[in-house]
Coordinates of C-alpha atoms in Angstrom, one line a residue:
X1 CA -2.1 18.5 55.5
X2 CA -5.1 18.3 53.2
X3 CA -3.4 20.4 50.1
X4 CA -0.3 17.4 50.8
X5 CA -2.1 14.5 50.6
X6 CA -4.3 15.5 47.5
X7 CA -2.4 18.0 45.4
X8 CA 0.2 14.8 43.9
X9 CA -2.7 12.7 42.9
X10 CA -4.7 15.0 41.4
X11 CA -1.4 16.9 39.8
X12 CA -0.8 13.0 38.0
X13 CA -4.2 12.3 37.0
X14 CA -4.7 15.7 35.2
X15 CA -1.5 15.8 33.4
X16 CA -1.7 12.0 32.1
X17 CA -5.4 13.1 30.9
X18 CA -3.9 16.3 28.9
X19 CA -1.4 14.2 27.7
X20 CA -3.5 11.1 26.5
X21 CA -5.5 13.5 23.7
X22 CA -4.6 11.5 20.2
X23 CA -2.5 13.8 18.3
X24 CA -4.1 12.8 15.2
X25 CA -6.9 15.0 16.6
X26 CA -4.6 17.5 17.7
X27 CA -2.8 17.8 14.1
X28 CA -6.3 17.5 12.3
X29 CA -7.2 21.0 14.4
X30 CA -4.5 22.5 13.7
X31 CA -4.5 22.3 10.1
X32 CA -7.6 23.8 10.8
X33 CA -5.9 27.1 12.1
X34 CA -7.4 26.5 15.4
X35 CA -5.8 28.5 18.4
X36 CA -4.2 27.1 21.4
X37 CA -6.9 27.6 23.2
X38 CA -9.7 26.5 21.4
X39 CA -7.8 23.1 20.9
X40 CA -7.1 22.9 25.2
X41 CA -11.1 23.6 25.6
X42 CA -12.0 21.6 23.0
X43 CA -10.3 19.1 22.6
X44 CA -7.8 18.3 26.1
X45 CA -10.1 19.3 28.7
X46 CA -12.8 16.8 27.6
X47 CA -10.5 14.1 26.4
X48 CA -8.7 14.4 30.1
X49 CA -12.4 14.6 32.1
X50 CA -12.4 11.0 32.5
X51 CA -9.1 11.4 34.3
X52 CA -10.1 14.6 36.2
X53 CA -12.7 12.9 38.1
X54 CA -10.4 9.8 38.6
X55 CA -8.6 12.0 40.8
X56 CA -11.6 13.6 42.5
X57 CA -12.7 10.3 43.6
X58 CA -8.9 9.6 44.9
X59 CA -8.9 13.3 46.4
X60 CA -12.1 13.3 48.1
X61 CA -11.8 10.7 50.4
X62 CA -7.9 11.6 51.3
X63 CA -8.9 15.3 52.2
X64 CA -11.1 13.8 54.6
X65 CA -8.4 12.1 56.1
X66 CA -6.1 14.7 55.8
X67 CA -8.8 17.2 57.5
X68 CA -9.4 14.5 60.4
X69 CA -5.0 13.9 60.9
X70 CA -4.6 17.3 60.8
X71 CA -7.6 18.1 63.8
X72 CA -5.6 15.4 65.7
X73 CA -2.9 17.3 66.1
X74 CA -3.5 20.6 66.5
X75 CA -6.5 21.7 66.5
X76 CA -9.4 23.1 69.2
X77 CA -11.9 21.3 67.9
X78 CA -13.3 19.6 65.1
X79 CA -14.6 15.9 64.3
X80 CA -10.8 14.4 64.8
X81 CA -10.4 16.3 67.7
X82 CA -13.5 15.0 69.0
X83 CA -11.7 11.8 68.1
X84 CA -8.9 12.5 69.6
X85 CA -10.9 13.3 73.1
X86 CA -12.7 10.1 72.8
X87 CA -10.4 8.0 72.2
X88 CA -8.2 9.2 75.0
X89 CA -10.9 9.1 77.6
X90 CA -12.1 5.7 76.6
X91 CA -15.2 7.2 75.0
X92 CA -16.6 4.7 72.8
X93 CA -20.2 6.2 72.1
X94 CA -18.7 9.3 71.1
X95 CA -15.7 7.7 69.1
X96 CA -17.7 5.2 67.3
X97 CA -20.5 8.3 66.3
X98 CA -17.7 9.9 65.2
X99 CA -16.6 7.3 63.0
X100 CA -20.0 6.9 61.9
X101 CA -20.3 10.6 60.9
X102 CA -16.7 10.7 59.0
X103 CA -17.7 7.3 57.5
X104 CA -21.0 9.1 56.0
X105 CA -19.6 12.3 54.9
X106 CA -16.8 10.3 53.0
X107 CA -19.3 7.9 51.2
X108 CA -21.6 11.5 50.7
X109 CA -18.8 13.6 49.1
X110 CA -17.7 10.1 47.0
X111 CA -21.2 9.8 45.5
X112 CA -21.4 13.4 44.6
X113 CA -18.2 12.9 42.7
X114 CA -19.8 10.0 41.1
X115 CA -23.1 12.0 40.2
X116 CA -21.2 14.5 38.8
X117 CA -19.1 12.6 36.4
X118 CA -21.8 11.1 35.0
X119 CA -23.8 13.9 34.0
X120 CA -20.0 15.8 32.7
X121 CA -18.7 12.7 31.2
X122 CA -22.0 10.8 29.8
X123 CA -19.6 9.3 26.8
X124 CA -17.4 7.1 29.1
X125 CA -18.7 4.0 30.7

């Protein structure tokens, strides 16, 4: 459920990043006689960070959600299933803290996402 609900938007975000490298840049290195490669690591994968961790930021949060759906469902246990239990036993405390807890690990794993883009990508504001 996870791999479903983040594979598309990080699939679009890293393809529209290789693709947005100038090809003036592109032709320059290649006049050069640079390989393949050396122009994908040097030149594509930094010019398409700035995308990559547009999509990690999109990602994160939805695996969460996909993770928590998923426990809902069919798992033994779990945060969602813990939901789940809560929630059908009119268990407030335990669903709210629950809540909490999901709420915190999503803005945790979103501001280490943020962190690390700024020390990778330092050129983009």
């Amino acid at each position: 459920m996870t791999a479903l609900l983040t594979f598309f938007p990080v699939l679009v975000n890293v393809l529209s990043g290789l693709q947005s490298t100038p090809l003036p840049l592109v032709e320059t290195l290649r006049s050069w006689d640079a390989s393949r490669a050396e122009i994908f690591w040097h030149v594509r994968v930094p010019n398409a960070a700035p995308y990559i961790f547009a999509a990690l930021k999109v990602a994160g949060p939805l695996s969460l959600i996909g993770a928590v759906v998923a426990e809902w469902t069919g798992a033994s246990g779990g945060l969602g299933r813990t939901m789940w239990l809560a929630y059908t036993n009119l268990n407030l405390p335990y669903l709210f803290a629950a809540v909490f807890i999901l709420a915190a690990a999503g803005m945790t794993f979103y501001g280490a996402i943020v962190a690390a883009e700024k020390r990778v990508v330092f050129w983009v504001k």
